[in-house]
mmCIF file of C-alpha atoms and ligand atoms in Angstrom:
data_model
loop_
_atom_site.group_PDB
_atom_site.id
_atom_site.type_symbol
_atom_site.label_atom_id
_atom_site.label_comp_id
_atom_site.label_asym_id
_atom_site.label_seq_id
_atom_site.Cartn_x
_atom_site.Cartn_y
_atom_site.Cartn_z
ATOM 1 C CA MET A 89 -0.011 0.055 0.206
ATOM 2 C CA ASP A 90 3.078 2.403 0.750
ATOM 3 C CA ALA A 91 4.206 1.903 -2.341
ATOM 4 C CA GLU A 92 1.036 2.334 -4.271
ATOM 5 C CA LEU A 93 0.513 5.825 -2.296
ATOM 6 C CA THR A 94 4.196 6.731 -3.103
ATOM 7 C CA ALA A 95 3.902 5.859 -6.743
ATOM 8 C CA ALA A 96 0.624 8.225 -6.649
ATOM 9 C CA GLY A 97 3.015 10.985 -5.293
ATOM 10 C CA ALA A 98 0.975 11.163 -2.089
ATOM 11 C CA PRO A 99 2.911 12.395 1.163
ATOM 12 C CA ASP A 100 4.528 10.017 3.461
ATOM 13 C CA ASN A 101 3.909 9.532 6.972
ATOM 14 C CA ASP A 102 7.617 9.954 7.770
ATOM 15 C CA PRO A 103 8.197 6.125 8.639
ATOM 16 C CA GLY A 104 12.296 6.974 9.694
ATOM 17 C CA ARG A 105 10.452 8.860 12.475
ATOM 18 C CA ILE A 106 7.169 6.870 13.644
ATOM 19 C CA GLY A 107 9.037 3.487 13.346
ATOM 20 C CA ILE A 108 8.266 2.381 16.810
ATOM 21 C CA GLY A 109 4.657 3.206 16.776
ATOM 22 C CA LEU A 110 4.308 1.810 12.988
ATOM 23 C CA GLY A 111 6.487 -1.489 13.550
ATOM 24 C CA MET A 112 5.958 -2.220 17.260
ATOM 25 C CA ALA A 113 3.231 -0.596 19.278
ATOM 26 C CA ALA A 114 0.497 -0.196 16.501
ATOM 27 C CA PRO A 115 0.545 -4.590 15.822
ATOM 28 C CA THR A 116 0.606 -4.822 19.448
ATOM 29 C CA ILE A 117 -2.202 -2.534 19.855
ATOM 30 C CA LEU A 118 -4.245 -4.582 17.366
ATOM 31 C CA ARG A 119 -3.569 -7.560 19.016
ATOM 32 C CA PHE A 120 -4.317 -6.812 22.065
ATOM 33 C CA GLY A 121 -6.150 -3.737 22.117
ATOM 34 C CA SER A 122 -9.925 -2.878 23.358
ATOM 35 C CA ASP A 123 -11.976 -1.386 20.829
ATOM 36 C CA GLU A 124 -11.533 2.141 22.553
ATOM 37 C CA GLN A 125 -7.885 1.733 22.580
ATOM 38 C CA LYS A 126 -7.572 1.228 18.990
ATOM 39 C CA GLN A 127 -9.814 4.345 18.726
ATOM 40 C CA ARG A 128 -7.872 6.173 20.378
ATOM 41 C CA TRP A 129 -4.171 5.677 19.316
ATOM 42 C CA LEU A 130 -3.980 4.005 16.250
ATOM 43 C CA ARG A 131 -4.892 7.033 13.783
ATOM 44 C CA PRO A 132 -2.571 9.439 15.244
ATOM 45 C CA LEU A 133 -0.279 7.101 15.209
ATOM 46 C CA TRP A 134 -0.617 6.050 11.347
ATOM 47 C CA THR A 135 -0.567 9.809 10.206
ATOM 48 C CA GLY A 136 2.240 10.521 12.359
ATOM 49 C CA GLU A 137 0.809 12.950 14.708
ATOM 50 C CA GLU A 138 1.891 11.165 17.671
ATOM 51 C CA VAL A 139 5.308 9.409 18.463
ATOM 52 C CA TRP A 140 5.974 6.309 19.896
ATOM 53 C CA CYS A 141 9.015 4.934 21.807
ATOM 54 C CA GLN A 142 9.649 1.592 23.592
ATOM 55 C CA LEU A 143 10.333 1.128 27.389
ATOM 56 C CA PHE A 144 11.769 -1.953 27.419
ATOM 57 C CA SER A 145 15.265 -2.214 28.457
ATOM 58 C CA GLU A 146 16.945 -1.409 31.882
ATOM 59 C CA PRO A 147 20.313 -1.110 32.908
ATOM 60 C CA GLY A 148 19.711 -4.712 34.467
ATOM 61 C CA ALA A 149 17.674 -6.279 31.616
ATOM 62 C CA GLY A 150 18.451 -6.115 27.820
ATOM 63 C CA SER A 151 19.046 -9.314 26.440
ATOM 64 C CA ASP A 152 17.157 -11.012 29.516
ATOM 65 C CA LEU A 153 14.507 -8.534 29.726
ATOM 66 C CA ALA A 154 12.355 -10.434 31.900
ATOM 67 C CA ALA A 155 14.228 -9.601 34.375
ATOM 68 C CA LEU A 156 13.303 -5.969 34.876
ATOM 69 C CA ALA A 157 12.965 -4.146 37.784
ATOM 70 C CA THR A 158 10.723 -1.278 36.930
ATOM 71 C CA ARG A 159 7.484 -1.411 39.475
ATOM 72 C CA ALA A 160 3.851 -0.849 38.910
ATOM 73 C CA VAL A 161 1.904 -0.588 41.926
ATOM 74 C CA PRO A 162 -2.009 -0.569 42.195
ATOM 75 C CA ASP A 163 -3.051 3.156 43.198
ATOM 76 C CA GLU A 164 -6.294 4.139 45.492
ATOM 77 C CA GLU A 165 -7.942 5.061 41.894
ATOM 78 C CA GLY A 166 -7.222 1.525 40.468
ATOM 79 C CA GLY A 167 -5.036 2.877 38.111
ATOM 80 C CA TRP A 168 -1.026 2.331 38.751
ATOM 81 C CA VAL A 169 2.101 4.176 40.158
ATOM 82 C CA VAL A 170 5.534 3.059 38.020
ATOM 83 C CA ASP A 171 8.785 3.803 39.078
ATOM 84 C CA GLY A 172 11.998 2.580 37.506
ATOM 85 C CA GLN A 173 14.800 3.564 35.072
ATOM 86 C CA LYS A 174 14.696 2.506 31.276
ATOM 87 C CA VAL A 175 17.543 2.718 29.081
ATOM 88 C CA TRP A 176 18.427 3.088 25.230
ATOM 89 C CA THR A 177 14.848 4.567 24.655
ATOM 90 C CA SER A 178 15.159 5.601 20.925
ATOM 91 C CA SER A 179 12.823 8.790 19.806
ATOM 92 C CA ALA A 180 11.994 9.158 23.669
ATOM 93 C CA HIS A 181 12.605 13.026 23.359
ATOM 94 C CA LEU A 182 10.153 13.067 20.612
ATOM 95 C CA ALA A 183 7.679 10.755 21.918
ATOM 96 C CA ARG A 184 4.099 11.096 23.397
ATOM 97 C CA TRP A 185 3.306 7.638 24.069
ATOM 98 C CA ALA A 186 5.332 4.775 25.387
ATOM 99 C CA ILE A 187 4.756 1.200 25.450
ATOM 100 C CA LEU A 188 6.193 0.007 28.853
ATOM 101 C CA ILE A 189 6.455 -3.066 30.628
ATOM 102 C CA ALA A 190 6.851 -3.415 34.213
ATOM 103 C CA ARG A 191 6.687 -5.931 37.364
ATOM 104 C CA THR A 192 3.151 -5.713 38.779
ATOM 105 C CA ASP A 193 4.209 -9.247 40.720
ATOM 106 C CA PRO A 194 7.864 -9.593 42.118
ATOM 107 C CA ALA A 195 6.654 -12.859 44.217
ATOM 108 C CA VAL A 196 6.080 -14.982 41.173
ATOM 109 C CA PRO A 197 8.555 -16.189 38.758
ATOM 110 C CA LYS A 198 9.947 -13.447 36.166
ATOM 111 C CA HIS A 199 8.192 -14.065 33.228
ATOM 112 C CA ARG A 200 4.992 -13.896 34.957
ATOM 113 C CA GLY A 201 4.751 -11.331 36.973
ATOM 114 C CA ILE A 202 4.877 -8.083 34.199
ATOM 115 C CA SER A 203 2.032 -6.620 32.721
ATOM 116 C CA TYR A 204 2.083 -4.029 29.773
ATOM 117 C CA PHE A 205 0.850 -0.644 29.433
ATOM 118 C CA VAL A 206 1.023 2.521 27.499
ATOM 119 C CA CYS A 207 2.596 5.407 29.284
ATOM 120 C CA ASP A 208 2.142 9.023 28.522
ATOM 121 C CA MET A 209 5.449 10.525 28.280
ATOM 122 C CA THR A 210 4.243 14.314 29.196
ATOM 123 C CA ASP A 211 3.465 12.889 32.676
ATOM 124 C CA PRO A 212 5.642 15.258 34.975
ATOM 125 C CA GLY A 213 7.119 11.918 36.488
ATOM 126 C CA VAL A 214 8.882 11.232 33.178
ATOM 127 C CA GLU A 215 12.273 12.516 32.779
ATOM 128 C CA VAL A 216 14.234 11.909 29.524
ATOM 129 C CA ARG A 217 18.429 12.285 29.287
ATOM 130 C CA PRO A 218 19.993 11.850 25.453
ATOM 131 C CA LEU A 219 22.620 9.567 25.381
ATOM 132 C CA ARG A 220 25.128 10.199 23.241
ATOM 133 C CA GLN A 221 26.417 7.119 20.666
ATOM 134 C CA ILE A 222 29.347 6.458 18.834
ATOM 135 C CA THR A 223 27.791 8.113 15.867
ATOM 136 C CA GLY A 224 27.752 11.722 17.505
ATOM 137 C CA GLU A 225 24.389 11.930 17.689
ATOM 138 C CA ALA A 226 21.624 10.650 20.556
ATOM 139 C CA GLU A 227 19.013 9.016 18.908
ATOM 140 C CA PHE A 228 18.320 7.246 22.169
ATOM 141 C CA ASN A 229 18.084 8.052 25.770
ATOM 142 C CA GLU A 230 17.652 6.924 29.909
ATOM 143 C CA VAL A 231 14.288 7.580 30.654
ATOM 144 C CA PHE A 232 13.670 7.450 34.728
ATOM 145 C CA LEU A 233 10.507 7.132 35.868
ATOM 146 C CA THR A 234 9.010 8.609 39.240
ATOM 147 C CA GLY A 235 5.653 7.943 40.235
ATOM 148 C CA VAL A 236 4.447 8.052 36.972
ATOM 149 C CA ARG A 237 0.275 7.671 37.151
ATOM 150 C CA ILE A 238 -1.059 5.190 34.430
ATOM 151 C CA PRO A 239 -4.800 4.659 34.144
ATOM 152 C CA ASP A 240 -5.581 0.699 34.304
ATOM 153 C CA ALA A 241 -7.708 1.686 30.908
ATOM 154 C CA HIS A 242 -4.206 2.250 29.573
ATOM 155 C CA ARG A 243 -3.102 -1.878 30.205
ATOM 156 C CA LEU A 244 -2.749 -3.778 27.030
ATOM 157 C CA GLY A 245 -3.570 -7.431 28.028
ATOM 158 C CA GLY A 246 -4.337 -9.053 31.574
ATOM 159 C CA ILE A 247 -2.625 -8.561 34.687
ATOM 160 C CA GLY A 248 0.361 -10.369 34.762
ATOM 161 C CA GLU A 249 0.154 -11.772 31.336
ATOM 162 C CA GLY A 250 2.750 -8.452 30.019
ATOM 163 C CA TRP A 251 5.673 -11.135 28.898
ATOM 164 C CA LYS A 252 3.281 -12.495 26.160
ATOM 165 C CA VAL A 253 2.429 -9.236 25.071
ATOM 166 C CA ALA A 254 5.875 -8.220 25.050
ATOM 167 C CA GLN A 255 6.429 -11.250 22.376
ATOM 168 C CA THR A 256 4.152 -9.662 19.885
ATOM 169 C CA THR A 257 5.705 -6.327 20.706
ATOM 170 C CA LEU A 258 9.562 -8.242 19.821
ATOM 171 C CA MET A 259 8.533 -10.143 17.396
ATOM 172 C CA ASN A 260 7.525 -7.344 14.735
ATOM 173 C CA GLU A 261 10.124 -5.311 16.045
ATOM 174 C CA ARG A 262 12.545 -8.007 14.380
ATOM 175 C CA VAL A 263 10.549 -8.001 11.133
ATOM 176 C CA ALA A 264 10.442 -4.021 11.319
ATOM 177 C CA ILE A 265 14.539 -4.057 11.275
ATOM 178 C CA GLY A 266 15.246 -6.845 9.606
ATOM 179 C CA GLY A 267 12.127 -6.867 7.124
ATOM 180 C CA VAL A 268 11.604 -3.615 5.548
ATOM 181 C CA ARG A 269 10.842 -3.885 2.162
ATOM 182 C CA ILE A 270 13.591 -2.575 -0.026
ATOM 183 C CA PRO A 271 13.451 -2.530 -3.719
ATOM 184 C CA ARG A 272 15.716 -4.663 -5.957
ATOM 185 C CA GLU A 273 19.530 -2.509 -5.272
ATOM 186 C CA GLY A 274 17.959 -0.487 -2.520
ATOM 187 C CA GLY A 275 18.749 0.247 0.971
ATOM 188 C CA MET A 276 22.688 -0.367 2.400
ATOM 189 C CA ILE A 277 23.715 -2.387 -1.169
ATOM 190 C CA GLY A 278 22.208 0.152 -3.036
ATOM 191 C CA VAL A 279 24.376 3.116 -1.663
ATOM 192 C CA ALA A 280 27.122 0.916 -2.120
ATOM 193 C CA ALA A 281 26.705 -0.121 -5.426
ATOM 194 C CA GLU A 282 26.211 3.894 -6.826
ATOM 195 C CA ASP A 283 29.747 4.637 -4.618
ATOM 196 C CA TRP A 284 31.167 1.741 -6.868
ATOM 197 C CA ARG A 285 30.173 3.465 -10.429
ATOM 198 C CA ALA A 286 30.604 7.027 -9.282
ATOM 199 C CA ARG A 287 34.531 6.201 -8.449
ATOM 200 C CA PRO A 288 35.996 4.085 -11.427
ATOM 201 C CA ASP A 289 39.255 5.429 -10.018
ATOM 202 C CA LEU A 290 39.069 3.270 -6.983
ATOM 203 C CA ARG A 291 38.135 0.061 -8.164
ATOM 204 C CA THR A 292 40.169 -3.118 -7.555
ATOM 205 C CA HIS A 293 39.670 -6.189 -8.538
ATOM 206 C CA GLU A 294 39.265 -7.728 -5.084
ATOM 207 C CA LEU A 295 36.645 -5.204 -3.808
ATOM 208 C CA HIS A 296 34.637 -6.218 -7.250
ATOM 209 C CA GLN A 297 34.630 -9.553 -6.279
ATOM 210 C CA ARG A 298 33.753 -8.843 -2.451
ATOM 211 C CA LEU A 299 30.699 -5.927 -3.803
ATOM 212 C CA LEU A 300 29.588 -8.954 -6.073
ATOM 213 C CA ALA A 301 29.027 -11.443 -3.070
ATOM 214 C CA LEU A 302 27.724 -8.432 -0.843
ATOM 215 C CA TRP A 303 25.098 -8.040 -3.995
ATOM 216 C CA VAL A 304 23.808 -11.589 -4.277
ATOM 217 C CA GLU A 305 23.824 -11.915 -0.745
ATOM 218 C CA SER A 306 21.773 -8.686 -0.299
ATOM 219 C CA GLU A 307 19.263 -10.185 -3.154
ATOM 220 C CA VAL A 308 18.862 -13.121 -1.562
ATOM 221 C CA ALA A 309 17.695 -11.761 2.013
ATOM 222 C CA ARG A 310 15.434 -9.361 0.003
ATOM 223 C CA LEU A 311 13.816 -12.056 -1.715
ATOM 224 C CA THR A 312 13.605 -14.541 1.577
ATOM 225 C CA GLY A 313 11.977 -10.999 3.321
ATOM 226 C CA GLU A 314 9.394 -11.050 0.468
ATOM 227 C CA ARG A 315 8.612 -14.866 1.269
ATOM 228 C CA LEU A 316 8.526 -13.670 5.399
ATOM 229 C CA ARG A 317 5.665 -10.895 4.249
ATOM 230 C CA GLN A 318 3.802 -13.398 2.567
ATOM 231 C CA GLN A 319 4.036 -15.736 5.762
ATOM 232 C CA LEU A 320 3.013 -12.553 7.654
ATOM 233 C CA SER A 321 0.077 -11.315 5.694
ATOM 234 C CA GLN A 322 -1.217 -15.018 7.421
ATOM 235 C CA GLY A 323 -0.879 -13.890 10.784
ATOM 236 C CA GLN A 324 1.916 -12.850 13.594
ATOM 237 C CA PRO A 325 5.261 -12.833 12.507
ATOM 238 C CA GLY A 326 6.998 -16.271 13.857
ATOM 239 C CA PRO A 327 10.582 -16.859 14.601
ATOM 240 C CA GLU A 328 11.368 -16.419 11.081
ATOM 241 C CA GLY A 329 11.525 -12.566 11.551
ATOM 242 C CA SER A 330 14.973 -13.401 14.298
ATOM 243 C CA GLY A 331 16.620 -14.976 11.094
ATOM 244 C CA MET A 332 15.827 -12.216 8.848
ATOM 245 C CA LYS A 333 17.271 -9.419 11.862
ATOM 246 C CA LEU A 334 20.314 -11.403 11.886
ATOM 247 C CA ALA A 335 21.061 -11.397 8.024
ATOM 248 C CA PHE A 336 20.302 -7.531 8.128
ATOM 249 C CA ALA A 337 22.650 -7.154 11.091
ATOM 250 C CA ARG A 338 25.402 -9.047 9.497
ATOM 251 C CA LEU A 339 25.124 -7.821 6.169
ATOM 252 C CA ALA A 340 24.768 -4.195 6.839
ATOM 253 C CA GLN A 341 28.016 -4.544 8.846
ATOM 254 C CA GLU A 342 29.593 -6.125 6.335
ATOM 255 C CA ILE A 343 28.502 -3.716 3.550
ATOM 256 C CA SER A 344 29.308 -0.740 5.316
ATOM 257 C CA GLY A 345 32.560 -1.803 6.365
ATOM 258 C CA TRP A 346 33.335 -2.535 2.230
ATOM 259 C CA GLU A 347 32.178 1.187 1.566
ATOM 260 C CA VAL A 348 34.648 2.717 3.795
ATOM 261 C CA GLU A 349 37.165 0.809 2.946
ATOM 262 C CA PHE A 350 36.665 1.485 -1.080
ATOM 263 C CA LEU A 351 36.281 5.352 -0.813
ATOM 264 C CA ALA A 352 39.620 5.082 1.109
ATOM 265 C CA GLU A 353 40.131 8.630 3.093
ATOM 266 C CA ASP A 354 36.523 9.629 2.070
ATOM 267 C CA GLY A 355 35.572 7.095 3.524
ATOM 268 C CA LEU A 356 36.720 8.411 7.250
ATOM 269 C CA THR A 357 34.778 11.406 7.015
ATOM 270 C CA TYR A 358 31.105 11.321 8.927
ATOM 271 C CA ASP A 359 28.728 13.853 9.549
ATOM 272 C CA ASP A 360 28.231 14.484 12.980
ATOM 273 C CA TRP A 361 25.108 16.082 13.928
ATOM 274 C CA THR A 362 25.882 16.258 17.307
ATOM 275 C CA MET A 363 23.199 15.267 19.298
ATOM 276 C CA ARG A 364 20.009 15.123 17.135
ATOM 277 C CA ARG A 365 19.630 14.227 13.922
ATOM 278 C CA PRO A 366 18.071 16.804 11.614
ATOM 279 C CA ASP A 367 14.197 15.993 10.646
ATOM 280 C CA GLY A 368 13.784 14.016 7.436
ATOM 281 C CA VAL A 369 17.446 12.635 6.968
ATOM 282 C CA ASP A 370 17.887 9.101 6.715
ATOM 283 C CA PHE A 371 21.181 6.890 6.692
ATOM 284 C CA THR A 372 21.473 7.132 3.118
ATOM 285 C CA GLY A 373 22.180 10.744 2.767
ATOM 286 C CA ARG A 374 24.561 10.661 5.175
ATOM 287 C CA GLU A 375 28.342 9.760 4.523
ATOM 288 C CA ALA A 376 29.984 6.374 4.483
ATOM 289 C CA GLY A 377 31.633 6.801 7.738
ATOM 290 C CA TYR A 378 28.267 7.493 9.793
ATOM 291 C CA ARG A 379 26.762 4.560 7.991
ATOM 292 C CA TYR A 380 29.758 2.280 9.480
ATOM 293 C CA LEU A 381 29.492 3.406 12.655
ATOM 294 C CA ARG A 382 25.631 3.068 13.340
ATOM 295 C CA ALA A 383 25.448 -0.586 11.703
ATOM 296 C CA LYS A 384 27.824 -1.559 14.808
ATOM 297 C CA GLY A 385 24.150 -1.116 16.708
ATOM 298 C CA ASN A 386 22.250 -3.196 14.241
ATOM 299 C CA SER A 387 23.573 -6.640 15.890
ATOM 300 C CA ILE A 388 22.275 -5.142 19.316
ATOM 301 C CA GLU A 389 19.216 -3.384 18.582
ATOM 302 C CA GLY A 390 15.794 -5.511 18.804
ATOM 303 C CA GLY A 391 17.925 -8.493 20.419
ATOM 304 C CA THR A 392 22.143 -9.119 19.852
ATOM 305 C CA SER A 393 22.782 -11.479 16.985
ATOM 306 C CA GLU A 394 23.786 -13.847 19.883
ATOM 307 C CA VAL A 395 20.133 -14.119 21.472
ATOM 308 C CA LEU A 396 18.619 -14.291 17.916
ATOM 309 C CA LEU A 397 21.055 -17.346 17.096
ATOM 310 C CA ASN A 398 19.774 -18.845 20.537
ATOM 311 C CA ILE A 399 16.335 -18.272 18.642
ATOM 312 C CA VAL A 400 16.962 -19.817 15.831
ATOM 313 C CA ALA A 401 18.775 -22.949 17.297
ATOM 314 C CA GLU A 402 15.474 -23.437 19.557
ATOM 315 C CA ARG A 403 12.414 -22.546 17.758
ATOM 316 C CA VAL A 404 13.363 -23.244 14.272
ATOM 317 C CA LEU A 405 16.463 -26.037 14.274
ATOM 318 C CA GLY A 406 14.760 -27.755 17.434
ATOM 319 C CA LEU A 407 18.114 -28.082 18.989
ATOM 320 C CA PRO A 408 18.161 -28.240 22.414
ATOM 321 C CA PRO A 409 17.097 -25.320 24.701
ATOM 322 C CA GLU A 410 19.874 -23.418 26.724
ATOM 323 C CA PRO A 411 19.790 -24.423 30.612
ATOM 324 C CA ARG A 412 17.793 -21.817 32.481
ATOM 325 C CA THR A 413 18.456 -22.065 36.368
ATOM 326 C CA ASP A 414 15.755 -19.333 37.038
ATOM 327 C CA LYS A 415 12.593 -19.983 35.192
ATOM 328 C CA ASP A 416 10.644 -20.945 38.162
ATOM 329 C CA VAL A 417 12.410 -19.260 41.317
ATOM 330 C CA ALA A 418 10.189 -15.799 42.616
ATOM 331 C CA TRP A 419 11.786 -12.594 40.473
ATOM 332 C CA LYS A 420 12.338 -11.295 44.196
ATOM 333 C CA ASP A 421 14.448 -14.120 45.083
ATOM 334 C CA LEU A 422 17.015 -13.846 42.189
ATOM 335 C CA PRO A 423 20.368 -12.673 42.892
ATOM 336 C CA ARG A 424 20.817 -9.197 41.471
HETATM 337 C C1 FAD B 268 20.608 1.751 18.850
HETATM 338 C C2 FAD B 268 19.894 1.119 19.362
HETATM 339 C C3 FAD B 268 18.589 1.434 19.915
HETATM 340 C C4 FAD B 268 17.278 0.908 21.069
HETATM 341 N N1 FAD B 268 16.623 1.079 21.186
HETATM 342 C C5 FAD B 268 16.135 0.639 22.248
HETATM 343 C C6 FAD B 268 14.514 1.361 22.669
HETATM 344 O O1 FAD B 268 13.783 2.512 21.422
HETATM 345 N N2 FAD B 268 13.958 0.343 23.572
HETATM 346 C C7 FAD B 268 14.490 -0.015 24.212
HETATM 347 O O2 FAD B 268 13.355 -0.974 25.500
HETATM 348 N N3 FAD B 268 15.811 -1.013 24.345
HETATM 349 C C8 FAD B 268 16.398 -0.544 23.154
HETATM 350 N N4 FAD B 268 17.684 -1.066 22.469
HETATM 351 C C9 FAD B 268 18.747 -1.952 23.673
HETATM 352 C C10 FAD B 268 18.438 -3.110 23.029
HETATM 353 O O3 FAD B 268 17.336 -3.789 23.156
HETATM 354 C C11 FAD B 268 19.271 -3.920 24.054
HETATM 355 O O4 FAD B 268 20.615 -3.075 23.931
HETATM 356 C C12 FAD B 268 19.418 -5.551 23.447
HETATM 357 O O5 FAD B 268 18.476 -6.154 23.890
HETATM 358 C C13 FAD B 268 20.602 -6.120 24.343
HETATM 359 O O6 FAD B 268 20.997 -5.616 25.855
HETATM 360 P P1 FAD B 268 21.774 -4.938 26.626
HETATM 361 O O7 FAD B 268 22.662 -3.910 25.965
HETATM 362 O O8 FAD B 268 21.688 -5.181 27.897
HETATM 363 O O9 FAD B 268 23.550 -6.369 26.425
HETATM 364 P P2 FAD B 268 23.392 -7.493 27.486
HETATM 365 O O10 FAD B 268 21.906 -8.084 27.146
HETATM 366 O O11 FAD B 268 23.979 -7.245 28.481
HETATM 367 O O12 FAD B 268 24.378 -8.524 26.318
HETATM 368 C C14 FAD B 268 25.989 -8.278 26.356
HETATM 369 C C15 FAD B 268 26.394 -9.205 25.810
HETATM 370 O O13 FAD B 268 26.076 -10.470 26.008
HETATM 371 C C16 FAD B 268 25.748 -11.393 25.036
HETATM 372 N N5 FAD B 268 24.529 -12.108 25.668
HETATM 373 C C17 FAD B 268 23.749 -11.804 26.638
HETATM 374 N N6 FAD B 268 23.020 -13.269 26.714
HETATM 375 C C18 FAD B 268 23.237 -13.855 26.273
HETATM 376 C C19 FAD B 268 22.650 -15.532 26.103
HETATM 377 N N7 FAD B 268 21.546 -15.891 26.556
HETATM 378 N N8 FAD B 268 23.589 -15.896 24.679
HETATM 379 C C20 FAD B 268 24.612 -15.404 23.945
HETATM 380 N N9 FAD B 268 25.028 -14.533 24.324
HETATM 381 C C21 FAD B 268 24.141 -13.808 25.289
HETATM 382 C C22 FAD B 268 24.959 -10.118 24.144
HETATM 383 O O14 FAD B 268 24.840 -10.969 22.815
HETATM 384 C C23 FAD B 268 26.061 -9.331 24.130
HETATM 385 O O15 FAD B 268 26.683 -9.781 22.893
HETATM 386 C C24 FAD B 268 18.476 -0.327 21.410
HETATM 387 C C25 FAD B 268 19.845 -0.953 21.442
HETATM 388 C C26 FAD B 268 20.369 -0.117 20.471
HETATM 389 C C27 FAD B 268 21.894 -0.366 20.062
#
């Protein structure tokens, strides 16, 4: 549909700015939200009027997300009071709403005591502080939540069932990062191919061979993505999305590494849009050095490549699971 709208000359909804809303919050609200919640949130999310962010990761809970310590305690009005610290929160400085997971019952094993909420980022208890990355900009932030009030009407899914809801977000996140529809010779490989055509003076046989191999792998990834999207139209994404995200991260790092090497000293320059990126700029409009540095985060964000390999091993290949010693222990009794 996006492709048709673009072809007809319609303005887009700035997907780069609202990626978390479109890719993660919307599918979760569609699956678990009440009619009222869908009515309130989906339209301004899609038009880009309201930006969303994702308050999941914490200083002590990244790959082991279910260990999170942010607490949500019932208040006297039937709502919730939330206290805790989140980290690596992309776009928190732009966001009106956040999808948030918090611990509502510390006395049960970690996966069972979590609930899923929508948090108003304009609440006075929400403090957003920028975190500067290797690229120089601060796409993400740390977020401190102090006595934040959330009405119960902003809960998605049952109390204590937040982990199940979060799985929907995470599966969609991997598809949103790794499964973006790109045209043939689009995205990162398209930029590398343009460099190759523009700079015959820098060509070597070895770099040519490597570019061709990366081109073929990008094409395989693109076609696999098409198949994944066909599967998706039949329902929710499964572990296949993790495979796509894994392949995307490796390719993005290899292609951006190739580009820096090919461009020689020109590859060492990069735009440093200190702290905040100007509106409307995506990775293709930047210097090769920026792409190289930014791609480092691709194998961390949305689940690290090591963790995604575990998912593929266990859920796709059916290999024996990792030993999990804390599965049946109450969260409050886990060593921290
Ligand atoms: C650019 C970027 C944007 C992000 N945006 C957001 C956001 O908007 N919202 C949000 O909530 N989070 C966000 N994150 C956080 C991201 O989800 C976490 O960084 C990620 O889940 C890893 O957690 P961690 O950083 O705590 O690393 P850790 O979990 O501490 O991992 C450290 C290392 O140990 C390895 N490791 C951990 N467990 C295992 C295991 N079981 N088997 C093998 N290896 C393992 C990891 O692969 C990694 O190499 C973002 C991160 C980045 C880089």
